[in-house]
XYZ file of C-alpha atoms in Angstrom:
279
model
C -0.002 0.002 -0.014
C 2.916 2.296 -0.699
C 1.932 5.914 -1.374
C -1.349 5.504 0.519
C -2.064 7.557 3.624
C -4.720 7.029 6.259
C -6.034 10.552 6.781
C -8.727 9.705 9.326
C -7.758 7.857 12.480
C -8.421 8.152 16.211
C -6.302 7.504 19.253
C -6.485 7.638 23.043
C -6.933 11.380 22.694
C -10.428 10.982 21.250
C -13.183 10.575 23.792
C -14.160 7.323 22.070
C -10.585 6.178 21.426
C -10.445 3.917 24.484
C -6.998 2.430 24.956
C -6.013 2.908 21.310
C -2.584 4.506 21.382
C -0.894 6.635 18.737
C 2.079 4.264 18.858
C 0.062 1.075 18.345
C -1.913 2.418 15.421
C 1.118 3.993 13.805
C 3.072 0.718 14.023
C 0.118 -1.135 12.542
C -0.155 1.359 9.680
C 3.572 1.069 8.911
C 3.480 -2.739 9.042
C 0.598 -2.731 6.539
C 2.722 -0.701 4.122
C 1.108 2.679 4.446
C 3.264 5.757 3.888
C 1.667 7.671 6.724
C -1.207 8.115 9.104
C -2.926 11.222 10.421
C -4.520 11.204 13.886
C -7.641 13.332 13.525
C -8.966 13.153 17.090
C -12.498 14.348 17.815
C -13.371 17.929 18.660
C -17.074 18.369 19.387
C -17.986 21.335 21.547
C -21.580 20.282 22.054
C -22.921 16.793 22.623
C -26.665 16.132 22.537
C -28.115 15.346 25.957
C -29.275 11.928 24.834
C -25.639 10.926 24.023
C -24.318 12.286 27.304
C -26.939 10.198 29.086
C -25.809 7.087 27.255
C -22.102 7.568 27.689
C -21.966 9.559 30.907
C -19.642 12.115 29.421
C -19.795 15.472 27.717
C -16.517 15.870 25.874
C -15.409 19.230 24.547
C -12.058 18.647 22.916
C -8.931 16.642 23.307
C -5.645 17.770 24.785
C -4.003 19.085 21.612
C -0.579 19.601 23.133
C -0.517 16.120 24.622
C -1.560 14.582 21.291
C 1.012 16.506 19.319
C 3.822 15.796 21.780
C 3.001 12.130 21.532
C 2.953 12.226 17.723
C 6.370 13.929 17.770
C 7.678 11.115 19.994
C 6.182 8.409 17.782
C 7.635 10.034 14.681
C 11.080 9.943 16.246
C 10.687 6.208 16.946
C 8.851 5.038 13.853
C 9.847 7.505 11.155
C 12.187 5.214 9.298
C 11.902 4.545 5.575
C 9.799 7.569 4.925
C 6.842 6.663 7.155
C 5.203 9.723 8.719
C 2.709 10.343 11.487
C 0.679 13.562 11.092
C -1.242 15.789 13.433
C -4.889 16.337 12.767
C -8.344 17.044 14.111
C -11.874 16.044 13.197
C -14.015 19.074 13.814
C -17.614 18.268 14.616
C -19.625 20.909 12.778
C -22.603 22.404 14.642
C -24.258 25.768 14.194
C -24.404 26.424 17.944
C -20.624 25.871 18.279
C -19.386 28.113 15.475
C -17.584 30.631 17.665
C -15.788 27.930 19.652
C -14.753 26.177 16.455
C -13.253 29.354 15.027
C -11.426 30.084 18.298
C -10.084 26.541 18.547
C -8.747 26.455 14.987
C -7.138 29.893 15.339
C -5.294 28.786 18.458
C -3.923 25.424 17.145
C -1.962 24.184 14.168
C -2.489 20.855 12.382
C -1.351 19.007 9.334
C -4.953 18.266 8.311
C -8.457 19.232 9.355
C -11.512 17.078 8.688
C -14.919 18.785 8.757
C -17.648 16.319 9.811
C -21.205 16.230 11.098
C -21.944 13.751 13.881
C -24.789 15.407 15.739
C -27.864 17.068 14.389
C -31.449 17.571 15.481
C -30.299 17.110 19.086
C -29.307 13.490 18.433
C -26.640 11.206 16.994
C -27.606 8.876 14.124
C -25.538 6.159 15.825
C -28.232 5.804 18.511
C -31.100 5.765 16.003
C -33.255 8.623 17.306
C -32.363 10.825 14.338
C -34.342 8.601 11.993
C -37.600 8.649 13.946
C -40.353 10.368 11.999
C -38.221 10.631 8.836
C -38.319 8.549 5.667
C -34.987 7.595 4.167
C -34.867 10.397 1.665
C -35.635 13.057 4.223
C -33.063 11.667 6.695
C -30.277 11.376 4.191
C -31.065 14.668 2.444
C -31.240 16.671 5.637
C -27.883 15.302 6.712
C -26.249 16.256 3.404
C -27.761 19.706 3.499
C -26.560 20.255 7.063
C -23.074 19.116 6.152
C -22.961 21.456 3.176
C -24.218 24.429 5.151
C -21.773 24.011 8.000
C -18.683 23.188 5.941
C -19.342 26.140 3.646
C -19.600 28.367 6.681
C -16.345 27.015 8.090
C -14.223 27.117 4.959
C -11.084 26.501 7.022
C -10.733 22.788 6.570
C -9.023 20.294 4.236
C -11.203 17.183 3.999
C -14.981 16.754 4.034
C -15.547 13.813 6.350
C -17.860 10.836 5.811
C -20.794 12.385 3.943
C -22.408 8.939 4.241
C -22.103 8.641 8.039
C -25.874 8.927 8.168
C -26.259 5.740 6.109
C -24.127 3.575 8.428
C -26.731 3.192 11.129
C -29.984 3.857 9.256
C -32.926 1.454 9.649
C -34.128 1.730 5.986
C -33.939 -0.837 3.226
C -32.043 1.865 1.288
C -28.594 1.117 2.710
C -26.562 3.470 0.530
C -26.525 7.077 -0.616
C -26.584 7.426 -4.360
C -25.881 10.533 -6.422
C -29.072 10.164 -8.521
C -31.258 10.361 -5.384
C -29.682 13.622 -4.192
C -28.162 15.122 -7.318
C -29.000 18.766 -6.451
C -27.316 18.867 -3.038
C -24.441 16.652 -4.228
C -23.785 19.113 -7.049
C -23.554 21.958 -4.500
C -21.250 19.941 -2.253
C -18.958 18.595 -4.972
C -18.721 21.885 -6.769
C -17.757 23.644 -3.577
C -15.071 21.086 -2.761
C -13.649 21.199 -6.297
C -13.579 24.964 -6.582
C -11.914 25.398 -3.172
C -9.321 22.648 -3.376
C -10.901 20.534 -0.647
C -10.664 16.747 -0.531
C -13.576 14.336 -0.798
C -13.205 11.528 1.709
C -13.789 7.834 1.096
C -14.322 6.596 4.588
C -13.888 2.845 4.516
C -15.609 2.340 7.864
C -18.917 3.080 6.192
C -18.481 0.146 3.833
C -18.135 -2.586 6.420
C -20.921 -4.788 7.657
C -22.954 -3.290 10.509
C -25.786 -5.400 11.827
C -26.257 -6.994 8.427
C -26.063 -3.763 6.494
C -23.274 -2.941 4.100
C -23.543 0.399 2.308
C -21.766 0.761 -0.996
C -19.830 3.667 -2.509
C -21.503 5.222 -5.557
C -18.975 5.709 -8.338
C -21.180 8.421 -9.814
C -20.288 10.700 -6.909
C -16.592 10.462 -7.805
C -17.318 10.944 -11.477
C -19.358 14.079 -10.798
C -16.561 15.451 -8.587
C -14.207 15.022 -11.544
C -16.619 16.814 -13.856
C -16.495 19.817 -11.549
C -12.682 19.733 -11.663
C -12.160 17.970 -8.334
C -8.852 16.192 -7.949
C -8.287 15.499 -4.236
C -9.596 12.210 -2.909
C -8.684 11.245 0.666
C -8.769 7.733 2.136
C -9.651 7.319 5.765
C -10.264 4.214 7.866
C -11.939 6.107 10.736
C -10.141 3.624 12.951
C -10.643 3.614 16.716
C -8.354 0.646 17.273
C -4.919 -0.454 16.019
C -6.405 -3.126 13.736
C -8.220 -0.914 11.196
C -5.702 1.646 9.870
C -5.578 1.205 6.117
C -8.636 -1.065 6.077
C -9.698 -1.884 2.472
C -7.385 0.826 1.096
C -6.059 -1.234 -1.808
C -9.617 -1.988 -2.914
C -10.703 1.650 -2.787
C -7.488 2.930 -4.320
C -8.389 0.779 -7.305
C -11.944 2.179 -7.184
C -10.570 5.730 -7.277
C -8.241 4.855 -10.128
C -11.060 3.287 -12.131
C -13.045 6.516 -11.716
C -10.256 8.335 -13.590
C -8.159 9.740 -10.739
C -4.442 9.147 -10.847
C -3.409 10.658 -7.499
C -4.357 10.302 -3.885
C -4.341 13.142 -1.368
C -2.873 13.751 2.059
C -2.002 16.902 3.948
C 1.189 18.185 5.537
C 1.063 21.454 7.459
C -2.273 22.209 5.758
C -0.659 21.750 2.335
C -2.326 19.438 -0.150
C 0.071 16.700 -1.258
C -0.804 14.438 -4.153
C 0.950 11.104 -4.723
C 0.427 8.718 -7.643
C -1.871 5.733 -7.139
C 0.159 2.661 -7.900
C -1.391 0.131 -10.253
C-alpha cells in the first residue's frame, strides 16, 4: 500500500478512542505498508443530551498539546523509511458551536483538518433517534444539507468527512446514498469542494458490515466530482483501534483509479500533497 495515507484515524486522545494508542496504530499502519497516518482526534464542543446520558460524558475537545507531543515522539521512533505520522483534528460541525470552532482552529496548528457532522437535530444517528419520523430520503437529504451548510460556513478545513455517516446506522432498506437520489445537493457539495481545493473523503468504515447492513460507494459521486474539476480524494479508515488503519485501502485505491483519478491526497502542514496511485 505504498503511497497510501490514512487521513482519518483516532487515538487515546479521542473521547471514544479507548486504549487505542498513537504508537500502536502507527506501528500497525507502517506494518501494513502505508506511507503515513494522520490522527484526527475528535473535537465536538456540544454533545446532545441523549448521548451524554448514554455515555456519561460530555467531551469538549482533546488535549491538543498532549496529542502533538505524543505524535512527535512516535515520529522519532517510527519515522524510518519515509513513514510519517501527522497531526490532525476532526471538527464536529454544529451551528451552535461556530464561535468555539473558530477560536479553537485559530489557536492550534495541524497538518490536516476534517470537517464532519456527527450530531444534528439534538441527536446522533448512531443511536437511531435521528431517523424517527423521517423517511430515508428526508433523513439522508437533511444530513447532506446540514453538512454542506456548515462546511461552507467554516471554509477553514481540508477534508470533508464521511458524507455517508448517516447511512451507516440507518434502519431503512435503502442502505446506501446514491448521487441520482440527491443530485442537487451533491452538485452543491462537490462543486464547492472542487472549486476550493478541498478533498472528498472515502471513509472505509462506512463500507463494512454493521448489523447485516453494508452500504456501497456510488462511483457516480466520484465521476461528478471530476466533472467539476475535483482532484483531491482522501482515504480514511476512521479507525478507533490499532487493527483498522488502512482497512480496504487497496480496494478503494483501485476504485478511485477506475473513476479516472491518478493521484491520492494527504496533507502536511495544511498543504495538499498528491501522490500517484500505484497500479
